Amino acid sequence: MTQVFNFSAGPAMMPKAVLEQAQQELLNWQDQHTSVMEVSHRGKLFMEMITQAEQDFRQLYAIPDNYKILFLQGGARGQFAAIPMNLLNKKGKALYLNGGHWSATAAKEARLFGDIDEIDILEQDETLQVKALDLRDIATQYDYVHYCPNETISGVEIFDIPDVGDTPLVADMSSNILSREIDINKFGLIYAGAQKNLGPAGITIVIVREDLIGNARPATPSIWNYAVQSKSDSMINTPPTFAWYLCSLVFKHLLALGGVKAVEQRNIAKADLLYQYLDQSGFYRNKVAKANRSLMNVTFTTDNDELNAKFVAEATACGLQALKGHKVLGGMRASIYNAMPIEGVEALIAFMRKFEAENRG
Amino acid sequence: MTQVFNFSAGPAMMPKAVLEQAQQELLNWQDQHTSVMEVSHRGKLFMEMITQAEQDFRQLYAIPDNYKILFLQGGARGQFAAIPMNLLNKKGKALYLNGGHWSATAAKEARLFGDIDEIDILEQDETLQVKALDLRDIATQYDYVHYCPNETISGVEIFDIPDVGDTPLVADMSSNILSREIDINKFGLIYAGAQKNLGPAGITIVIVREDLIGNARPATPSIWNYAVQSKSDSMINTPPTFAWYLCSLVFKHLLALGGVKAVEQRNIAKADLLYQYLDQSGFYRNKVAKANRSLMNVTFTTDNDELNAKFVAEATACGLQALKGHKVLGGMRASIYNAMPIEGVEALIAFMRKFEAENRG
């Protein structure tokens, strides 16, 4: 069997070393002769594990002490609801920056709970790019400003953190959390579904500044009330213990690699390799402006849909999985999250060269 | 090492055969050379798996076609909120039968969303028992009646389904789902967190009669809106794929054992063995009336707290894990869900005999 590389946009590949450890100890965790998924979340060993996991995550992302870290259920889409429930509480209005499908979906969900303004931040000419934004003045009228710094469908990433003055900035980092260093202090709240860079689907991390906790609307479900979950160590109900355990292994794995700084260098190297190949090819095209090209999701296309379909089918047969682009855009998408080794990108490029040679008109 | 038996109240033990299969295919699912937790939930193989899982679950529980089955995130406590959001929509009032900690907690959460009446259904004399209930008349004023047929802390189970006439009956079966045959037609909605009888923590099953879907209040989060999730096959967002996969293996495992009828017989045999031993012993006591003794959670105590603590410590050292009772009640609790083999109960009784002989005054 050829080595397989999985370019799925999410649930995405996990570090192989993490899966191997999970496999090895699946029936006997910590010498307990029982699985980690069979033990009480309030037991000593489980509590020690999650305490260490929080420390590791704080270290990885340099998270200041005045931020709480919550491990919740419901995915990013759960937070699409939980965020207005918890934060839309003073001015009664929030601003959502629309940079693509996910930020637009977040705004739509938030409208169930309050008054949401939306600004389109993309402009399309030769390439797709993010407009220069001047938000400091208008931000003052809102309880928070929300954006999604990496849009997986288009492969657009926003590297400059929007300046919204003292208004809390809220970011959906589901698809780029822990992929590069960021200054947490510039954010009021960061959230992420796990299934791209953190662990398996089914657990959601929320990093929230303490002063934003405690003013949830009365009809906020307990499991999403940041004050309730913060007081109970994210255990107001039984947490997704196995997913949490896998996140803890991913954190240790990333620390062993050298932390987020080292991970960022690897991610830049992988993305550069692929974008450079795309740019010198006249056969494939990426349509995103260089300044906004995602490190995580690289979209590309050939001249026509038929050829794209052929590309995906042949790549799959060669062990390069899940390269089909999102149905909204068509074409191809290579998701190269933290766990994708550079060998996967190299194998993809080798295949792309071969496919180009065989199919160039 | 002595064989270990895990009596945890939840997350609880899983069938060993299921964990072994999960271990074996953790890095290579369906010959894909990738983990089931790394593949898209919209991929063909994953969709086939969940379709089969629903069929198996329908078969196990004889679920009629006019009930939808949803696989959600958030646990039973998430449903404590989702149920009033979705069902409290005509009369604006619901009735909660209070039979212990969990049903009381469900009522407390529901009060965040509407007008909730509560009836205490327990009576305590020599033993703890459930009152005879006559609810047909009063039920008519409510949108639904909620109860929890098995309370894990006290070990009280309600075997007779309350007669509430045409008012929808809602049951939290987190701790006794698939443990014995029931007539689904008597319920409007059944829900259960997975972590006792279905799979790992982090996935929640909702069985809901179709006519109850579609009248959620406007401010209902999409991931808990039964109409939205029903229309999107429980995939309005990325589901907890690995937990869903494990549930699918548990369903297959239970079918191979002979289905719920066979499982019920095993559960009765296990519980009878333990209760009979308790009743003939003058050393241990169970305080629940025979008619309400849980098949799933068997609570017992010695004469004093010191002896209880000694019991738990020595049992743990003998490989009988997690027997400490809930802090509210003290004493001991043996949770003997579907996955507990009768050998576990036999080992527990053998230990109890020995401990009694050594410690009887």
XYZ file of C-alpha atoms in Angstrom, chain B residues 74-256:
183
model
C -24.358 18.572 24.939
C -25.281 15.630 27.120
C -28.534 15.141 28.976
C -27.963 18.518 30.602
C -27.960 20.078 27.168
C -31.362 18.460 26.629
C -32.543 19.824 29.988
C -32.458 23.158 28.096
C -33.302 21.940 24.593
C -36.526 20.217 25.650
C -38.319 23.325 26.939
C -36.874 25.313 24.003
C -38.490 22.862 21.587
C -41.612 21.683 23.418
C -42.773 24.466 25.727
C -44.741 26.132 22.983
C -48.522 25.809 23.348
C -49.656 25.981 26.949
C -46.374 27.456 28.139
C -46.230 25.125 31.151
C -44.641 21.765 31.834
C -44.814 19.319 34.730
C -41.683 17.732 36.161
C -41.932 14.667 38.382
C -39.237 14.943 41.026
C -37.858 11.517 41.863
C -34.389 12.561 42.860
C -31.356 14.613 41.947
C -31.463 14.332 38.171
C -35.146 15.004 37.658
C -34.879 17.971 40.037
C -31.900 19.298 38.102
C -33.808 18.965 34.833
C -36.672 21.003 36.333
C -34.282 23.687 37.563
C -32.756 24.095 34.102
C -36.185 24.095 32.429
C -37.210 27.049 34.645
C -34.688 29.169 32.720
C -37.066 28.863 29.775
C -40.598 28.767 31.123
C -43.202 27.986 33.715
C -42.447 24.663 35.401
C -44.552 22.850 37.994
C -42.950 20.111 40.044
C -44.400 17.184 42.007
C -42.395 15.205 44.523
C -43.044 11.564 43.683
C -40.957 9.850 46.352
C -42.049 8.737 49.803
C -39.714 7.561 52.502
C -40.764 5.337 55.382
C -38.942 2.093 56.062
C -37.820 2.218 52.487
C -37.644 4.750 49.686
C -40.380 4.317 47.124
C -42.257 5.994 44.324
C -45.817 7.071 45.126
C -48.764 5.813 43.152
C -49.422 8.535 40.610
C -52.697 9.657 39.092
C -51.705 12.217 36.499
C -54.208 11.891 33.667
C -56.317 14.864 34.724
C -53.672 17.322 35.748
C -51.467 16.439 32.770
C -53.882 18.103 30.349
C -52.775 21.587 31.391
C -49.160 21.012 30.384
C -47.166 20.928 27.139
C -45.386 17.853 28.455
C -44.647 15.815 31.558
C -41.006 15.033 32.317
C -39.537 12.304 34.483
C -36.338 10.355 34.971
C -37.113 6.620 35.169
C -33.800 5.745 36.779
C -32.119 7.929 39.378
C -28.461 6.927 39.616
C -27.662 8.494 42.990
C -30.319 6.757 45.066
C -30.681 3.693 42.857
C -34.434 4.213 42.402
C -36.031 3.010 39.176
C -39.592 3.573 37.992
C -40.759 0.529 36.060
C -44.360 1.609 35.444
C -44.596 4.236 32.755
C -46.651 7.164 34.135
C -50.039 7.468 32.466
C -50.339 11.076 31.342
C -53.064 10.590 28.781
C -52.460 12.433 25.530
C -49.905 14.826 26.962
C -46.412 14.040 25.650
C -44.312 12.140 28.180
C -40.605 13.032 28.179
C -38.070 10.714 29.783
C -34.416 11.126 30.681
C -33.178 7.580 30.123
C -29.477 8.405 30.333
C -28.896 5.680 32.874
C -31.266 2.959 31.696
C -31.635 3.246 27.944
C -31.500 -0.144 26.193
C -31.419 -1.885 29.572
C -34.925 -3.371 29.228
C -37.749 -3.436 26.745
C -40.096 -0.475 26.715
C -43.054 0.621 24.634
C -41.753 3.659 22.773
C -45.313 4.595 21.778
C -46.003 5.690 25.337
C -43.422 8.473 25.042
C -43.296 11.771 23.232
C -39.566 12.079 23.650
C -36.772 9.990 25.164
C -33.240 11.277 25.589
C -30.021 9.883 26.940
C -26.418 10.869 27.351
C -24.345 8.003 25.983
C -21.905 7.426 28.792
C -23.729 4.665 30.662
C -25.274 2.258 28.156
C -24.610 3.632 24.669
C -21.012 4.680 24.223
C -18.521 7.261 25.449
C -19.407 10.648 26.946
C -19.959 13.335 24.337
C -22.928 12.113 22.325
C -26.609 12.295 23.206
C -29.478 10.412 21.633
C -32.933 11.949 21.285
C -35.904 9.849 20.143
C -38.699 12.275 19.349
C -42.180 11.793 17.943
C -42.507 13.646 14.642
C -45.519 15.733 15.628
C -43.478 17.342 18.412
C -40.901 18.667 15.958
C -41.171 22.086 14.342
C -42.392 24.439 17.038
C -39.164 25.477 18.698
C -38.990 28.959 20.144
C -37.155 31.444 17.854
C -34.106 31.700 20.124
C -33.268 28.007 19.947
C -29.664 27.246 18.990
C -29.553 25.431 15.625
C -27.699 22.428 16.996
C -30.563 21.819 19.455
C -33.422 22.701 17.168
C -35.063 19.339 16.519
C -36.505 20.480 13.183
C -33.125 21.714 11.951
C -31.257 18.623 13.097
C -33.947 16.288 11.867
C -33.767 17.833 8.391
C -29.976 17.592 8.318
C -29.564 14.029 9.623
C -28.081 15.368 12.912
C -25.340 17.051 10.873
C -26.123 20.754 10.973
C -22.603 20.906 12.379
C -19.733 18.434 12.599
C -20.988 15.648 14.857
C -18.856 13.824 17.447
C -17.838 11.235 14.871
C -15.745 8.913 17.004
C -18.385 8.727 19.739
C -21.045 8.015 17.100
C -18.865 5.228 15.683
C -18.513 3.673 19.143
C -22.288 3.799 19.630
C -22.644 1.966 16.312
C -20.357 -0.777 17.592
C -22.312 -1.013 20.859
C -25.575 -1.422 18.923
C -24.108 -4.243 16.849
C -22.757 -5.836 20.006
C -26.172 -5.754 21.704
C -27.859 -7.222 18.633
C -25.302 -10.027 18.621
